[in-house]
Short mmCIF file of C-alpha atoms in Angstrom, two decimals:
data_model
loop_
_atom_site.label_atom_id
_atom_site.label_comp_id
_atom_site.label_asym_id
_atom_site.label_seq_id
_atom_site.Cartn_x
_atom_site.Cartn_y
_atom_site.Cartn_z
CA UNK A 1 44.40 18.47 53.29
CA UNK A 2 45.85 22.02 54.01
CA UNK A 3 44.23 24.78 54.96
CA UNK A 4 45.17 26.55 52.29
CA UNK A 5 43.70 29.13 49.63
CA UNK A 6 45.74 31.18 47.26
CA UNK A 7 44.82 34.82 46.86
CA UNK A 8 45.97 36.05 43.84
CA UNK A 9 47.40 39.37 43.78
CA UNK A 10 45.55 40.64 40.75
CA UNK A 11 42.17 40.28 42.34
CA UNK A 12 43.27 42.78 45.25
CA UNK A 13 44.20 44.83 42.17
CA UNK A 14 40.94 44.49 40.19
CA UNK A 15 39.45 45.67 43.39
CA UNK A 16 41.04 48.71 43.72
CA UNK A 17 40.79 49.18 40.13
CA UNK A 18 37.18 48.99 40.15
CA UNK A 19 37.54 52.18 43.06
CA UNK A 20 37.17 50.08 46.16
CA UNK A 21 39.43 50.57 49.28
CA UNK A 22 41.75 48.10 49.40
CA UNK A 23 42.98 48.43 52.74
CA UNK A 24 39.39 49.01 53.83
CA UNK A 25 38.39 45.46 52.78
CA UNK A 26 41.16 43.89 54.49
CA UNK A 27 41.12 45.85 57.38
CA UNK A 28 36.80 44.82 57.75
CA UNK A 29 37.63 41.20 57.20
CA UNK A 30 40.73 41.13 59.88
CA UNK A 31 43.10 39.72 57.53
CA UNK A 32 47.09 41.66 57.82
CA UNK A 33 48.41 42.57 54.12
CA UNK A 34 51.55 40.49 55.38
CA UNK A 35 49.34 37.36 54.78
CA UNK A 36 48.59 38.04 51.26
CA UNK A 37 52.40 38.92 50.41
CA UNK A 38 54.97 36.65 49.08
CA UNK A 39 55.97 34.22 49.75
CA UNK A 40 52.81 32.99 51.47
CA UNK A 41 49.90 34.96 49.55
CA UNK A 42 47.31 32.18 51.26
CA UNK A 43 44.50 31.97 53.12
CA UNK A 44 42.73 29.55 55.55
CA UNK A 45 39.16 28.98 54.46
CA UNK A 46 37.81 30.64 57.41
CA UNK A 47 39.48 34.35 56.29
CA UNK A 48 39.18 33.55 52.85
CA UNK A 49 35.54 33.82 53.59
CA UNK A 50 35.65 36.65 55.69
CA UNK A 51 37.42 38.55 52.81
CA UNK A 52 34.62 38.35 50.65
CA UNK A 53 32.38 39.16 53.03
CA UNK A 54 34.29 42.45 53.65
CA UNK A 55 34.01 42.58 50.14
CA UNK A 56 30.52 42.28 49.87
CA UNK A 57 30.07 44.41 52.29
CA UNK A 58 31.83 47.36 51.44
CA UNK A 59 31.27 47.21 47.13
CA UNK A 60 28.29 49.37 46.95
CA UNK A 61 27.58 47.05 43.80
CA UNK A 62 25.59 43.99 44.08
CA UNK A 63 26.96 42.91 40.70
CA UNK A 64 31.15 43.04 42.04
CA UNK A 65 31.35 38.95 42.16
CA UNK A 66 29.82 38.31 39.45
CA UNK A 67 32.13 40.66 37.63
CA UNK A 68 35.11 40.32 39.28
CA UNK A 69 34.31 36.17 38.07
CA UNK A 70 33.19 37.09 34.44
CA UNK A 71 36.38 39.45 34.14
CA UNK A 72 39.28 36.92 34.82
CA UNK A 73 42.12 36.70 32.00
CA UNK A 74 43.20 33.74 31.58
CA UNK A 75 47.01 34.02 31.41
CA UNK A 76 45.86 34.83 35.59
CA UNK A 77 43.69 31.13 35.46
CA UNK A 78 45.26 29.06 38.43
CA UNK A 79 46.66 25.55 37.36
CA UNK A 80 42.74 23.49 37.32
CA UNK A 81 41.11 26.04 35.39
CA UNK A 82 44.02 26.38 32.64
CA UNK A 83 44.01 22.41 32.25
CA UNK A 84 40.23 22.98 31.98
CA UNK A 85 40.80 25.85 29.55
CA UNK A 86 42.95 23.95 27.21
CA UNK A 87 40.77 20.75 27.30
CA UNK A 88 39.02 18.56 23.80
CA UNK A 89 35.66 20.08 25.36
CA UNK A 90 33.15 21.36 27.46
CA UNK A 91 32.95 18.04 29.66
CA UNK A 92 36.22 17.45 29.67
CA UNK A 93 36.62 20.94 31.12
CA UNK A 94 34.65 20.47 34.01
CA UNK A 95 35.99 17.01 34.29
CA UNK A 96 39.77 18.25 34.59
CA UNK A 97 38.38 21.33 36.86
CA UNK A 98 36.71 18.36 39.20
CA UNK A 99 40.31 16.46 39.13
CA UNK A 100 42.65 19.25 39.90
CA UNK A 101 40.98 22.04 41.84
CA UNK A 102 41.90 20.14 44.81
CA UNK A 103 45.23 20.60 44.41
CA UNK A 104 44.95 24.34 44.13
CA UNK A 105 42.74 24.91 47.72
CA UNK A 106 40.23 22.83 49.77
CA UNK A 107 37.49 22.69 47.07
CA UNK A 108 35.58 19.96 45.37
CA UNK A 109 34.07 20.45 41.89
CA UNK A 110 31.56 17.47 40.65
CA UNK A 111 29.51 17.23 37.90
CA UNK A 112 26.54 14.62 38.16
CA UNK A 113 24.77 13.99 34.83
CA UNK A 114 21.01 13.04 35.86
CA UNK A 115 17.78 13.23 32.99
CA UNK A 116 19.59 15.39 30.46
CA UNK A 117 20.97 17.96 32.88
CA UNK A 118 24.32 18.43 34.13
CA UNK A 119 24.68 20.01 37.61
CA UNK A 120 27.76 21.61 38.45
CA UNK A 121 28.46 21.57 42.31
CA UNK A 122 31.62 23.25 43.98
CA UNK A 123 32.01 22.08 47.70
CA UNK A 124 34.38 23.45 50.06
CA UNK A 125 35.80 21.19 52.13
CA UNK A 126 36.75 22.74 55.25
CA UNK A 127 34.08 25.48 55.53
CA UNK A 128 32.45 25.58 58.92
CA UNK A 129 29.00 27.43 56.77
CA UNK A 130 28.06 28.64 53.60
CA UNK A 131 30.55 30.15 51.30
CA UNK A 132 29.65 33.82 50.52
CA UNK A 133 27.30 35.22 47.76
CA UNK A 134 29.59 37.24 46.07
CA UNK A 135 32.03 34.69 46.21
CA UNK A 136 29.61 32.02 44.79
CA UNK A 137 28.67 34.66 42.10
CA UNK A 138 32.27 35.21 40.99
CA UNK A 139 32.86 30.88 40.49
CA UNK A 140 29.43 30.05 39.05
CA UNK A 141 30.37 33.75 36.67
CA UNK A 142 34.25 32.64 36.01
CA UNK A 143 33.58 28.68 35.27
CA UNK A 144 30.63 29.95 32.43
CA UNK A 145 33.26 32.58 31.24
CA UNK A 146 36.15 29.86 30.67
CA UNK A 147 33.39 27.44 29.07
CA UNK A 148 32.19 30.20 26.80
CA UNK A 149 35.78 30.95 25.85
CA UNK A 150 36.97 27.23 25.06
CA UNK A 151 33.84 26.90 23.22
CA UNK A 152 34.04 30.10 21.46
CA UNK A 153 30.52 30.25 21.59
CA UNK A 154 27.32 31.09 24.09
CA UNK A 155 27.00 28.02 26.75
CA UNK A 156 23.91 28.72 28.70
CA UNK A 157 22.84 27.11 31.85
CA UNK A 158 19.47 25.68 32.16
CA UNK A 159 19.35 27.09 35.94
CA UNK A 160 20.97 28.05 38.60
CA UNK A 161 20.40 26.83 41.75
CA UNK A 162 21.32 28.81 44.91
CA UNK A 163 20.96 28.31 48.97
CA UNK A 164 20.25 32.02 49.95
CA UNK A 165 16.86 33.68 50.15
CA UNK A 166 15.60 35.28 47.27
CA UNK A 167 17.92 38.34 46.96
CA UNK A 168 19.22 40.23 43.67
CA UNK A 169 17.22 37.58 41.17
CA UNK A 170 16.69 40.28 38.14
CA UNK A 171 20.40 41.12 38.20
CA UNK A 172 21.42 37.23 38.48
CA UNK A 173 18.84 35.92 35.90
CA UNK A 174 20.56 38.74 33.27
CA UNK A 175 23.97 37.82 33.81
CA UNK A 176 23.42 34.08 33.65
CA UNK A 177 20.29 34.20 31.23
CA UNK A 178 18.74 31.64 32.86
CA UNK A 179 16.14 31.06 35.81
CA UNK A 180 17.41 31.27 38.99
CA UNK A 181 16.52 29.10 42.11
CA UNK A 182 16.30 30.09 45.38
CA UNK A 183 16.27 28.33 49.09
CA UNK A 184 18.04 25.18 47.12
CA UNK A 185 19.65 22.75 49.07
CA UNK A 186 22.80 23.38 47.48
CA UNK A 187 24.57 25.72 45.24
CA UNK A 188 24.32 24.61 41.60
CA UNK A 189 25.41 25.42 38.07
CA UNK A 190 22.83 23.21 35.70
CA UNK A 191 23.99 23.03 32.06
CA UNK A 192 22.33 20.65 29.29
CA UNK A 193 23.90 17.25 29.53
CA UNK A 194 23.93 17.29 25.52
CA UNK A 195 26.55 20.83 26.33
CA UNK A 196 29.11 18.61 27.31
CA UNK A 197 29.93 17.78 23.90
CA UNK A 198 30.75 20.98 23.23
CA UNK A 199 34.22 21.23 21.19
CA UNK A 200 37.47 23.25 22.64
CA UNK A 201 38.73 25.84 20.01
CA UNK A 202 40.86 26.46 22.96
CA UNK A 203 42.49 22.97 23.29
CA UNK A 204 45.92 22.30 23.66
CA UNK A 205 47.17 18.56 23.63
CA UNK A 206 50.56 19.20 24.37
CA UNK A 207 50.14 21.72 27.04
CA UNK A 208 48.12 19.29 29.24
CA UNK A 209 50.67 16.05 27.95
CA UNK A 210 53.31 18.53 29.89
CA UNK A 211 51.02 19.76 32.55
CA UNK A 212 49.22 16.52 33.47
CA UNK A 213 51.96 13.72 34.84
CA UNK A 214 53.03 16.02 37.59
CA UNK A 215 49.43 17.15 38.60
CA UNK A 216 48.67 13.69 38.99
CA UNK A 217 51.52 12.70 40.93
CA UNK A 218 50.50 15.37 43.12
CA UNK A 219 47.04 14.06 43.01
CA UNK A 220 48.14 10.84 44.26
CA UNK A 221 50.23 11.62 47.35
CA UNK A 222 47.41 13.84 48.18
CA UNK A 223 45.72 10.93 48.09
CA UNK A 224 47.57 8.94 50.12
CA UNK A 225 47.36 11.53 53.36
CA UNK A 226 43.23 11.62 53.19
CA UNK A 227 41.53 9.48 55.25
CA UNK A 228 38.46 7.33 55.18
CA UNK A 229 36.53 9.77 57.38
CA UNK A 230 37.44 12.52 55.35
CA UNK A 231 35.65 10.24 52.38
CA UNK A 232 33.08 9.36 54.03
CA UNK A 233 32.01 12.56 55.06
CA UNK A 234 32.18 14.12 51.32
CA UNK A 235 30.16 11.02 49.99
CA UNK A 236 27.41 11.88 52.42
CA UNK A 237 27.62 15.54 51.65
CA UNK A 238 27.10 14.59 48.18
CA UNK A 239 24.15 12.24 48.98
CA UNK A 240 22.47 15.17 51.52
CA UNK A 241 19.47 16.04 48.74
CA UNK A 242 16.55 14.27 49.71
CA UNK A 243 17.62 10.51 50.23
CA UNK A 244 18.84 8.88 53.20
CA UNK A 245 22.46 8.07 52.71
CA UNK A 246 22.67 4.35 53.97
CA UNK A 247 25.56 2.73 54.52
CA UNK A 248 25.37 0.44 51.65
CA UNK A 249 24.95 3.42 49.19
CA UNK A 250 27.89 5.04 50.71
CA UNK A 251 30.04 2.07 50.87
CA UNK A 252 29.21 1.62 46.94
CA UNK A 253 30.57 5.03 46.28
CA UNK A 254 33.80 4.14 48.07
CA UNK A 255 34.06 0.65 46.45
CA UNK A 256 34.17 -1.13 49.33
CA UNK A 257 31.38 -3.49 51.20
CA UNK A 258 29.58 -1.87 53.94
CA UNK A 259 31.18 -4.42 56.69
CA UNK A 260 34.84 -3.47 55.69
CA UNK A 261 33.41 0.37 55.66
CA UNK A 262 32.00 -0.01 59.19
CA UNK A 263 34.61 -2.49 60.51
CA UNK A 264 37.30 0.02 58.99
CA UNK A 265 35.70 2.97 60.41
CA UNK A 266 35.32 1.88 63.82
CA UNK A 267 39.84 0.70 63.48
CA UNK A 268 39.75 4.80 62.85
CA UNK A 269 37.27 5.42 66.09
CA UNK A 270 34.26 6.78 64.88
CA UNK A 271 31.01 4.76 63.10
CA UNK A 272 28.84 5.35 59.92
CA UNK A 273 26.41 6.92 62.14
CA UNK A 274 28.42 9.30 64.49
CA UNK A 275 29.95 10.76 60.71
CA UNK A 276 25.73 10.30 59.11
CA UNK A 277 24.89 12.68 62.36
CA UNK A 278 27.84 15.11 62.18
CA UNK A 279 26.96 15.57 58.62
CA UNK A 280 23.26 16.25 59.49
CA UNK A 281 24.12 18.61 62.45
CA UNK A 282 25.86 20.68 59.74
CA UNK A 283 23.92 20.95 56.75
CA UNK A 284 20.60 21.43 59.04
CA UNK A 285 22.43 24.32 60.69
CA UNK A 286 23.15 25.96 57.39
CA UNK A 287 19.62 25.00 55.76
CA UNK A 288 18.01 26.75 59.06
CA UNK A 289 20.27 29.94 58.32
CA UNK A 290 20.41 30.61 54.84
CA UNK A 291 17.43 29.76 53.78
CA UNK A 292 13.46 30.44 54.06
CA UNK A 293 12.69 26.21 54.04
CA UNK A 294 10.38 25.08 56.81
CA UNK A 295 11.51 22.26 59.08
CA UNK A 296 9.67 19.51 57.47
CA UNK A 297 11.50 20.51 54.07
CA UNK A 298 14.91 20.71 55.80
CA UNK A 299 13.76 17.31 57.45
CA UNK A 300 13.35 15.99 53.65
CA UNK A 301 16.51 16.91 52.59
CA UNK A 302 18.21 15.51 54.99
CA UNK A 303 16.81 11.95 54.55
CA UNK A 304 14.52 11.86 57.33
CA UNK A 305 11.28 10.16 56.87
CA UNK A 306 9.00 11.93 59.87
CA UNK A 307 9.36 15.69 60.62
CA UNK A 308 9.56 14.32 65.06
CA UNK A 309 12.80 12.06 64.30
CA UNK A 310 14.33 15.63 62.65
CA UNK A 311 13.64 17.50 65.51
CA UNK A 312 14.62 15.15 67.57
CA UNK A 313 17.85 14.44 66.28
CA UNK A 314 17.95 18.34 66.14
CA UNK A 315 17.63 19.17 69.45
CA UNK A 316 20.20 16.29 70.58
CA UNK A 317 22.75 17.82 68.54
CA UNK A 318 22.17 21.40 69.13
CA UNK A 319 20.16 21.52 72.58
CA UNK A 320 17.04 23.43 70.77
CA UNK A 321 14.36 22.60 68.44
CA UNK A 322 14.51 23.88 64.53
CA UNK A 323 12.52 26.85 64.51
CA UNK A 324 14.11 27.99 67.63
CA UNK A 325 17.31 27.88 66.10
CA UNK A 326 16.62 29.52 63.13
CA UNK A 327 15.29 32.24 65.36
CA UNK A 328 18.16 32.58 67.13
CA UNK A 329 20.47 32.69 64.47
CA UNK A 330 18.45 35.40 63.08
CA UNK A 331 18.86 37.68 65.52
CA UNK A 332 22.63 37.26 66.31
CA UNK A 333 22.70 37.88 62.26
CA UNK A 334 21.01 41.50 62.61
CA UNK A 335 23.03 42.36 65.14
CA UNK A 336 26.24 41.50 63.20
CA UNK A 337 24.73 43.74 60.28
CA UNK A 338 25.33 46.71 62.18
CA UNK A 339 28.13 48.87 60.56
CA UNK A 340 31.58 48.95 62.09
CA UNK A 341 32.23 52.16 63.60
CA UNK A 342 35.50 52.72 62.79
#
């Protein structure tokens, strides 16, 4: 999958628009106006994510994502969200938004119906930590503002689920109208299940009948160059909330038995486990950050059944124990909240 995310140029517009300092931003998040000009315009995930942390950092407005999300026209929607736009309904929305975002940057969408909820979950792929919280704002902000528009009426989320501390939760619980969660083990947008039926006044039949045969084409040489690590890896992601992800469960998702998984795997040179651990490292790194969770909850979430077999696993893969490196991490982050002087 490429490294790729498009930057459109209207959002560098709405920025300035909105009285921010264009150059300012990009200068903070070390990414050359060259790279946003044609006939690149792109991204890798890494500075896409430092742009909106320059952004963040330099709005002066804790509400900037989720407007610069709630604001977007639609004739500016990149190819997933107007396929989602011009859907039958609100499930089919999200279900189109799940099929085709990939094909737009390194980002998976799911929706996972579970006792009369639906919770919305955008992944990226090739992020080494957390996306940022203005940039979550603006998706979880932009996907209710398409919904709302198909629907042509109010669609309100039953939550919303987030992985930062508690920060900002008055401003966030107006704008979504809806609690809002905080220290969650992932980022989530939770509608009613029963919003799914939700009609499309918005929906276009023979728009998508044009649209879709050459997105999926795409889809399927895409496809064809991913490999069985790289699924592997996003089924355990997907399985990292409370549960240990066995092999058999993970082999189910993929369709195959867990010998040809394992047997398959170890053809590629890696295991189950090796992947199971990398996975681990990762998400306990980021749980240890970005949130306030004690060990024994991070140890939960990660499918470990004793709080020792966490920590030990812990401090195999990152030479320290859990509390240790959350303390760590906390200092180099107040040191790198010290303004540029420049």
């Amino acid at each position: 999958m490429a490294d790729l995310v498009p930057v459109p140029g209207v959002m560098l517009e709405r920025l300035g628009a909105l009285g921010l300092d264009v150059a300012q931003i990009l200068a903070h998040a070390g990414v050359s106006p060259a790279m946003l000009g044609p006939p690149r315009g792109h991204l890798t995930t890494a500075e896409f994510f430092a742009l909106w942390q320059a952004i963040e950092a330099l709005a002066g407005s804790r509400e900037l994502g989720l407007r610069l999300g709630a604001e977007a026209m639609p004739q500016k929607f990149d190819i997933a969200s107007l396929t989602a736009l011009h859907s039958a309904s609100v499930g089919e929305a999200l279900a189109k938004l799940g099929k085709y975002k990939r094909l737009v940057c390194p980002e998976e969408v799911t929706v996972r119906e579970v006792e009369g909820e639906a919770r919305v979950r955008f992944h990226w792929l090739l992020a080494e930590g957390d996306p940022p919280r203005f940039l979550v704002d603006a998706t979880f902000a932009s996907v209710l503002a398409m919904l709302r528009r198909g629907a042509n009426k109010p669609v309100t989320p039953l939550r919303v689920e987030l992985t930062r501390r508690r920060a900002d939760a008055a401003l966030l619980t107006r704008h979504f109208g809806c609690a809002v969660q905080f220290d969650a083990p992932v980022d989530l947008l939770v509608l009613p299940a029963a919003a799914l039926a939700e009609p499309f006044v918005t929906h276009n039949a023979d728009l998508l009948a044009l649209l879709l045969p050459g997105l999926d084409a795409e889809l399927a040489a895409q496809d064809r160059r991913r490999t069985l690590a790289d699924d592997v890896r996003l089924a355990l992601c997907r399985r990292m909330c409370g549960e240990r992800p066995s092999v058999d469960k993970v082999a189910r998702d993929l369709r195959v038995s867990s010998r040809t998984l394992q047997r398959r795997l170890e053809e590629a040179g890696t295991s189950y486990q090796r992947l199971l651990d990398e996975v681990r490292d990762q998400a306990a790194r980021r749980l240890l950050t970005r949130t306030d969770l004690d060990a024994s909850q991070v140890a939960f979430l990660l499918g470990f059944e004793e709080l020792n077999s966490f920590t030990r696993a812990f401090q195999h893969w990152a030479g320290t124990t859990p509390m240790r490196y959350r303390a760590q991490a906390r200092v180099v982050s107040a040191g790198s909240a010290c303004p540029r002087l420049w």
